[in-house]
Short mmCIF file of C-alpha atoms in Angstrom, two decimals:
data_model
loop_
_atom_site.label_atom_id
_atom_site.label_comp_id
_atom_site.label_asym_id
_atom_site.label_seq_id
_atom_site.Cartn_x
_atom_site.Cartn_y
_atom_site.Cartn_z
CA MET L 1 0.00 0.00 0.00
CA ALA L 2 1.37 3.41 -0.99
CA MET L 3 2.46 5.81 1.71
CA ARG L 4 -0.04 8.64 2.20
CA VAL L 5 1.21 12.22 2.41
CA ALA L 6 -0.89 15.22 3.39
CA VAL L 7 0.48 18.42 1.81
CA ILE L 8 -0.95 21.36 3.73
CA GLY L 9 -0.72 24.73 2.05
CA GLU L 10 -1.71 26.86 -0.90
CA GLY L 11 0.20 28.47 -3.73
CA GLY L 12 3.06 27.44 -5.97
CA GLN L 13 5.24 25.79 -3.32
CA ALA L 14 2.43 23.50 -2.13
CA GLU L 15 1.53 22.62 -5.73
CA ALA L 16 5.16 21.73 -6.46
CA HIS L 17 5.22 19.36 -3.49
CA VAL L 18 1.94 17.71 -4.49
CA ALA L 19 3.31 17.12 -8.01
CA TRP L 20 6.63 15.77 -6.70
CA TYR L 21 5.06 13.33 -4.24
CA ARG L 22 2.65 12.05 -6.89
CA GLN L 23 5.49 11.51 -9.33
CA ALA L 24 7.25 9.53 -6.59
CA GLY L 25 4.25 7.17 -6.53
CA LEU L 26 2.70 8.27 -3.23
CA GLU L 27 -0.94 8.83 -2.40
CA VAL L 28 -1.23 12.59 -1.92
CA LEU L 29 -3.87 14.49 0.01
CA PRO L 30 -3.75 18.22 -0.82
CA VAL L 31 -5.18 20.20 2.11
CA ALA L 32 -6.07 23.88 2.21
CA PRO L 33 -5.11 25.50 5.55
CA ALA L 34 -8.75 26.34 6.29
CA ALA L 35 -9.63 22.64 6.13
CA SER L 36 -6.92 21.48 8.53
CA ALA L 37 -9.37 21.06 11.44
CA ASP L 38 -10.86 18.05 9.60
CA LEU L 39 -7.50 16.66 8.57
CA ALA L 40 -7.53 13.02 7.46
CA GLU L 41 -4.98 10.54 8.76
CA ALA L 42 -1.72 10.31 6.81
CA ASP L 43 1.69 8.70 7.19
CA LEU L 44 3.47 12.00 6.67
CA TYR L 45 2.35 15.63 6.93
CA HIS L 46 4.14 18.36 5.00
CA LEU L 47 3.40 21.99 5.88
CA CYS L 48 4.56 24.34 3.18
CA GLY L 49 3.88 27.61 1.42
CA ASP L 50 1.73 30.40 2.76
CA LEU L 51 -0.46 28.88 5.45
CA GLY L 52 -1.90 32.11 6.83
CA GLU L 53 -2.65 31.53 10.54
CA ARG L 54 -0.24 28.66 10.81
CA ALA L 55 -0.54 28.00 14.53
CA ALA L 56 -4.00 26.44 14.19
CA VAL L 57 -2.76 24.28 11.32
CA VAL L 58 0.26 23.06 13.27
CA GLY L 59 -1.93 22.41 16.29
CA ALA L 60 -4.31 20.27 14.24
CA VAL L 61 -1.42 18.14 13.00
CA LEU L 62 0.18 17.79 16.41
CA ARG L 63 -3.01 16.40 17.88
CA ARG L 64 -2.13 13.21 16.04
CA ARG L 65 0.23 11.26 18.23
CA ARG L 66 3.50 9.94 16.82
CA VAL L 67 3.09 12.33 13.92
CA ALA L 68 5.72 12.58 11.17
CA LEU L 69 5.91 16.24 10.19
CA LEU L 70 7.96 18.13 7.60
CA LEU L 71 8.14 21.93 7.83
CA SER L 72 9.27 24.59 5.40
CA GLY L 73 11.17 27.64 6.58
CA ALA L 74 8.11 29.81 5.96
CA VAL L 75 6.11 27.83 8.53
CA VAL L 76 8.79 28.15 11.18
CA ALA L 77 9.42 31.82 10.52
CA ARG L 78 5.82 33.00 10.65
CA ALA L 79 3.88 30.48 12.73
CA ALA L 80 5.88 29.69 15.52
CA ASP L 81 7.77 29.58 18.70
CA ALA L 82 10.06 26.85 17.36
CA GLU L 83 11.21 25.78 20.82
CA ARG L 84 7.61 25.14 21.86
CA LEU L 85 6.93 23.28 18.63
CA ALA L 86 9.95 21.04 19.20
CA ARG L 87 8.85 20.22 22.74
CA ALA L 88 5.33 19.40 21.55
CA VAL L 89 6.63 17.02 18.88
CA VAL L 90 8.92 15.20 21.33
CA ARG L 91 6.21 14.98 23.98
CA ARG L 92 3.87 13.31 21.49
CA ARG L 93 6.62 10.90 20.45
CA GLY L 94 6.55 12.31 16.96
CA ARG L 95 9.18 13.38 14.48
CA ALA L 96 9.61 16.73 12.81
CA ALA L 97 12.19 18.23 10.52
CA LEU L 98 12.84 21.56 8.89
CA VAL L 99 13.43 20.76 5.22
CA GLY L 100 14.29 22.69 2.09
CA GLY L 101 17.20 20.91 0.45
CA TRP L 102 20.19 23.08 1.43
CA ARG L 103 22.14 20.14 2.89
CA PHE L 104 21.57 18.28 -0.38
CA VAL L 105 23.19 20.94 -2.57
CA PRO L 106 26.21 18.97 -3.90
CA ALA L 107 28.72 21.77 -3.24
CA PHE L 108 27.63 22.03 0.40
CA ALA L 109 27.40 18.26 0.88
CA ARG L 110 30.99 17.96 -0.34
CA LEU L 111 32.07 20.72 2.05
CA ARG L 112 30.48 18.77 4.88
CA GLU L 113 32.43 15.66 3.81
CA LEU L 114 35.67 17.63 4.05
CA VAL L 115 34.73 18.80 7.54
CA SER L 116 33.47 15.49 8.95
CA GLY L 117 36.38 13.59 7.38
CA GLY L 118 38.94 15.83 9.08
CA ILE L 119 40.57 16.78 5.76
CA LEU L 120 40.73 20.45 6.76
CA GLY L 121 41.53 19.87 10.43
CA ALA L 122 39.71 21.82 13.13
CA ILE L 123 37.33 24.41 11.69
CA ARG L 124 38.13 27.95 12.83
CA SER L 125 35.40 29.96 11.11
CA VAL L 126 32.41 29.59 8.82
CA ARG L 127 31.08 32.63 6.98
CA LEU L 128 27.80 32.18 5.16
CA GLU L 129 26.04 34.85 3.12
CA VAL L 130 22.67 34.30 1.48
CA ARG L 131 21.09 36.84 -0.86
CA VAL L 132 17.40 36.29 -1.47
CA PRO L 133 14.33 38.12 -2.80
CA VAL L 134 12.76 40.18 -0.02
CA ASP L 135 9.76 37.87 0.37
CA GLU L 136 12.07 34.93 1.16
CA LEU L 137 14.07 36.59 3.95
CA ALA L 138 12.21 35.19 6.98
CA ALA L 139 11.88 31.68 5.53
CA THR L 140 15.58 31.51 4.61
CA ARG L 141 17.00 32.54 7.98
CA PRO L 142 16.50 29.23 9.88
CA ALA L 143 17.83 27.32 6.86
CA ALA L 144 20.96 29.48 6.72
CA LEU L 145 21.61 29.07 10.45
CA ASP L 146 21.29 25.30 10.11
CA LEU L 147 23.66 25.18 7.15
CA GLY L 148 26.29 27.31 8.89
CA TRP L 149 26.18 25.14 12.01
CA TRP L 150 26.17 21.91 9.98
CA LEU L 151 29.27 22.97 8.05
CA ALA L 152 31.05 23.89 11.29
CA GLY L 153 30.76 20.29 12.50
CA ASP L 154 28.83 18.78 15.36
CA GLY L 155 29.93 20.95 18.28
CA ALA L 156 27.48 22.56 20.68
CA ALA L 157 26.30 25.99 19.52
CA GLU L 158 26.38 29.06 21.77
CA ALA L 159 24.91 32.40 20.69
CA GLN L 160 27.15 35.46 20.48
CA SER L 161 25.07 38.10 18.69
CA SER L 162 21.94 38.31 16.57
CA GLY L 163 20.38 41.10 14.54
CA PRO L 164 17.86 41.50 11.71
CA ALA L 165 20.34 40.40 9.03
CA ASN L 166 23.30 38.83 10.84
CA THR L 167 23.74 36.10 13.45
CA CYS L 168 27.04 35.06 15.01
CA PHE L 169 27.56 32.01 17.23
CA GLN L 170 30.25 29.61 18.41
CA ALA L 171 29.94 25.98 17.29
CA GLY L 172 32.67 23.74 18.64
CA THR L 173 36.00 25.23 17.55
CA ALA L 174 34.40 27.48 14.92
CA VAL L 175 32.94 30.96 14.92
CA VAL L 176 29.93 30.89 12.60
CA ASP L 177 28.82 34.15 10.99
CA VAL L 178 25.55 34.02 9.01
CA THR L 179 24.15 36.90 6.96
CA VAL L 180 20.81 36.76 5.16
CA CYS L 181 20.00 39.82 3.06
CA THR L 182 18.17 40.95 -0.04
CA GLY L 183 19.64 41.58 -3.47
CA ALA L 184 19.46 38.18 -5.16
CA PRO L 185 20.50 38.65 -8.81
CA GLY L 186 17.82 37.46 -11.18
CA GLY L 187 15.47 36.72 -8.29
CA THR L 188 17.15 33.40 -7.40
CA ALA L 189 18.78 32.94 -4.00
CA GLN L 190 22.58 32.98 -3.97
CA TRP L 191 24.35 31.04 -1.18
CA SER L 192 28.08 31.54 -0.52
CA VAL L 193 30.24 29.81 2.14
CA ALA L 194 33.83 30.37 3.24
CA LEU L 195 35.53 27.97 5.69
CA VAL L 196 38.84 28.68 7.40
CA ALA L 197 40.38 25.68 9.12
CA GLU L 198 43.52 24.47 10.84
CA LEU L 199 44.99 22.92 7.68
CA GLY L 200 43.43 24.94 4.88
CA GLU L 201 40.44 26.79 3.52
CA ALA L 202 37.42 26.08 1.35
CA VAL L 203 34.84 28.21 -0.44
CA GLY L 204 31.62 27.14 -2.07
CA SER L 205 28.64 28.78 -3.71
CA ALA L 206 25.33 27.71 -5.18
CA SER L 207 22.20 29.20 -6.69
CA PHE L 208 18.96 27.39 -5.87
CA VAL L 209 15.46 27.88 -4.48
CA ALA L 210 15.00 26.17 -1.13
CA SER L 211 11.79 24.22 -0.47
CA TRP L 212 10.87 23.81 -4.15
CA PRO L 213 11.21 20.16 -5.29
CA GLY L 214 11.46 19.35 -8.96
CA ARG L 215 13.71 22.32 -9.71
CA PRO L 216 17.33 21.58 -10.63
CA GLY L 217 19.73 23.85 -8.82
CA GLY L 218 21.64 26.56 -10.66
CA PRO L 219 25.39 27.15 -10.94
CA GLN L 220 27.66 25.80 -8.18
CA SER L 221 31.33 26.12 -7.38
CA LEU L 222 33.70 24.58 -4.85
CA GLN L 223 37.36 25.36 -4.25
CA VAL L 224 39.74 23.98 -1.62
CA THR L 225 43.16 25.23 -0.50
CA LEU L 226 45.49 22.75 1.22
CA GLY L 227 49.23 23.03 1.70
CA GLY L 228 49.27 26.31 -0.17
CA ARG L 229 47.73 24.72 -3.25
CA THR L 230 44.28 25.72 -4.47
CA ARG L 231 42.17 23.51 -6.68
CA PRO L 232 38.53 23.40 -7.78
CA LEU L 233 36.40 20.34 -7.06
CA ALA L 234 33.75 19.17 -9.50
CA VAL L 235 30.19 18.90 -8.19
CA PRO L 236 27.20 17.38 -10.02
CA ALA L 237 23.90 19.05 -10.83
CA ALA L 238 21.00 18.08 -8.60
CA ASP L 239 17.46 18.79 -7.44
CA PRO L 240 18.38 19.53 -3.79
CA CYS L 241 14.87 19.61 -2.35
CA GLY L 242 13.75 16.54 -4.28
CA GLY L 243 16.85 14.63 -3.20
CA GLU L 244 16.16 15.48 0.43
CA LEU L 245 12.51 14.38 0.23
CA GLY L 246 13.54 11.16 -1.47
CA ALA L 247 15.97 10.39 1.35
CA VAL L 248 13.30 11.09 3.99
CA LEU L 249 10.76 8.86 2.24
CA ALA L 250 13.21 5.98 1.90
CA ARG L 251 14.04 6.06 5.61
CA GLU L 252 10.37 6.49 6.58
CA ALA L 253 9.31 3.51 4.47
CA ALA L 254 12.00 1.39 6.14
CA GLY L 255 10.97 2.52 9.63
CA LEU L 256 14.36 4.16 10.21
CA PRO L 257 15.27 7.57 11.67
CA TRP L 258 15.59 10.40 9.17
CA LEU L 259 19.15 11.42 8.31
CA ALA L 260 20.72 14.67 7.04
CA VAL L 261 17.75 16.83 8.04
CA CYS L 262 17.27 19.48 10.72
CA GLY L 263 15.28 17.71 13.44
CA ALA L 264 12.98 19.14 16.10
CA GLU L 265 15.56 19.43 18.88
CA ARG L 266 18.01 21.21 16.58
CA LEU L 267 15.26 23.51 15.37
CA ALA L 268 14.67 24.62 18.95
CA ARG L 269 18.35 25.54 19.29
CA LEU L 270 18.31 27.42 15.98
CA ALA L 271 15.40 29.48 17.26
CA ALA L 272 17.44 30.46 20.30
CA LEU L 273 20.48 31.34 18.18
CA GLY L 274 18.41 33.47 15.84
CA GLY L 275 16.56 35.36 18.55
CA ALA L 276 13.24 33.54 18.86
CA ALA L 277 11.97 36.22 21.24
CA ASP L 278 10.91 38.38 18.30
CA VAL L 279 8.72 35.61 16.84
CA LYS L 280 5.06 35.65 17.83
CA VAL L 281 4.15 32.82 20.19
CA HIS L 282 0.98 30.84 19.59
CA GLY L 283 -0.26 28.71 22.48
CA GLU L 284 -1.99 26.29 20.10
CA LEU L 285 1.36 24.74 19.20
CA SER L 286 1.57 22.96 22.54
CA GLY L 287 -2.11 22.78 23.44
CA PRO L 288 -3.68 19.56 24.65
CA GLY L 289 -3.97 16.84 22.06
#
């Protein structure tokens, strides 16, 4: 029997997810946010796009115990006290992840391999700059924080400073500096990373639209400097968001934990790093279920 996915949202992003899931052979239940109170049972719930008053939608999903929930950056940015959401998911023995494909951009995945494999030695600093259209600013910020922390390694993260466009924190041995601003050329987000490490440096860049499956990413580049020698590394083209969803579905079908995604507990920490106090809190997120 095919896995059933409820895609909750309206607009182009929700439509793209419905089309992608159907092409993957799943049973898809498109749900308008206004109809979420009568939400049918599904194996996986995906909240995406412009959901309006998102807190009620999230609350309706969380009332299903052991829920499997995927969230776009737009949902986290505008609906939510992310720390409260994370606690609610854990309390109900569910799973949740912030998704959008940034960890599945080949240039960034290769950077992560260099870090986790110790090729560069201890990471000293990670500088990440993302230029996006103005309407994508809020949704991109949690994704950018996750990517910066992920590329720094697995050390505990401690906030240093946070403002409207820039967030700085310590993650293990690295200082992570994340800037999200407007000015995307051609209207497509531009992501640029620079790593400075004990044994060398690495820089990578990519152009892609997070949280839109079925769209191949744009130009990428990756360059590494070791022992005073600089060389480019080849990276393949990919559909980052589609690749991420495919990985989640494969693990879900096998009854295994999701890998390479930003889980609920990490999302709570990202909210603290990014200054969650300025995000409106909705009590429905942790209401009785």
